CSV table of C-alpha atoms in Angstrom, one decimal:
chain,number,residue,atom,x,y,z
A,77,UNK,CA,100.4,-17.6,274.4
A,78,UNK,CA,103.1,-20.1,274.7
A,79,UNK,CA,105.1,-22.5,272.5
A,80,UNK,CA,104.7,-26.4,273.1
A,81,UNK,CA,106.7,-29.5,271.9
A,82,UNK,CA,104.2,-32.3,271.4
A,83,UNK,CA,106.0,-35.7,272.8
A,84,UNK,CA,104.9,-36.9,269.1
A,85,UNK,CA,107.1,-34.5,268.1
A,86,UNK,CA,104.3,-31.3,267.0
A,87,UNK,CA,105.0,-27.9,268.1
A,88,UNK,CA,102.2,-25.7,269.0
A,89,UNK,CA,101.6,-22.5,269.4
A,90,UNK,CA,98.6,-22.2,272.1
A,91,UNK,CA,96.4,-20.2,274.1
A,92,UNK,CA,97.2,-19.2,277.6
A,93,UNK,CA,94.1,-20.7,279.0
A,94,UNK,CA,95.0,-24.5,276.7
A,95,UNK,CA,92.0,-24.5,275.0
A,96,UNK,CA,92.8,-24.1,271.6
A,97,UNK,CA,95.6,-23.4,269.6
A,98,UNK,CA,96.6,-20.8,266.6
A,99,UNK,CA,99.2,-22.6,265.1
A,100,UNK,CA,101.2,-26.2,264.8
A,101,UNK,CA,103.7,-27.2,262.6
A,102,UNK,CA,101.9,-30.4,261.8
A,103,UNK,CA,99.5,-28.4,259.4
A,104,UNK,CA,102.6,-26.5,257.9
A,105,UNK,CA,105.0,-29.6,256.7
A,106,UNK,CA,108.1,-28.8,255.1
A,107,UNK,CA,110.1,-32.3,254.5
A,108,UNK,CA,109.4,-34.2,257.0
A,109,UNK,CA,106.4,-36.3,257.6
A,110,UNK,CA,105.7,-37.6,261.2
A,111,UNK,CA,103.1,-40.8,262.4
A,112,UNK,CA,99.9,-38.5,263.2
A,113,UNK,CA,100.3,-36.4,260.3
A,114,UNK,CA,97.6,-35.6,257.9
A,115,UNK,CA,97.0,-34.0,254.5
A,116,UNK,CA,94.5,-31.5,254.5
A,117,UNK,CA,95.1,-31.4,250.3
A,118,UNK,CA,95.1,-33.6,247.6
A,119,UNK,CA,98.8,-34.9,247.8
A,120,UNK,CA,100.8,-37.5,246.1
A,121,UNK,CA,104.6,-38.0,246.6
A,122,UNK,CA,106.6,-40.2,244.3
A,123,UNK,CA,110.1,-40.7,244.4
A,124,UNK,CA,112.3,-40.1,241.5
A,125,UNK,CA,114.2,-43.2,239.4
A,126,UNK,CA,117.9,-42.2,240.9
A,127,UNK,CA,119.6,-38.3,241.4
A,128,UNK,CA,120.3,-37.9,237.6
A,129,UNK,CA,117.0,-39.3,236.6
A,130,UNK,CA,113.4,-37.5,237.5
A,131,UNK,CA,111.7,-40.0,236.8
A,132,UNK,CA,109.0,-42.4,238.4
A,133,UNK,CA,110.7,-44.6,240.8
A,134,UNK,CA,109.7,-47.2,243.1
A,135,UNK,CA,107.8,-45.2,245.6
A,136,UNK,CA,104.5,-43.7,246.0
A,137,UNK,CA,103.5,-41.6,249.2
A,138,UNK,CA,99.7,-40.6,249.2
């Protein structure tokens, strides 16, 4: 196995012979969402009104 850094910025972890891989970071996000990305759930992001407020704000990320 060996570790790979996608030039669109995935890592990888894949198979010695490249066909396949176990694991890439792209499925596991964290906080940071990349072009090339996808959701493999149900997922809706919205921002909140300001720090002090949780409320709806402005912007929705589906």
């Amino acid at each position: 196995m060996s570790l790979k850094l996608i030039d669109y910025g995935n890592v990888m972890l894949v198979y010695n012979n490249h066909v396949g891989y176990l694991w890439e970071s792209f499925n596991h996000r964290i906080n940071t969402f990349l072009n090339g990305m996808t959701f493999h759930e149900n997922l809706t992001l919205t921002s909140w009104k300001n720090e002090n407020d949780q409320g709806s704000g402005s912007f929705i990320f589906q």
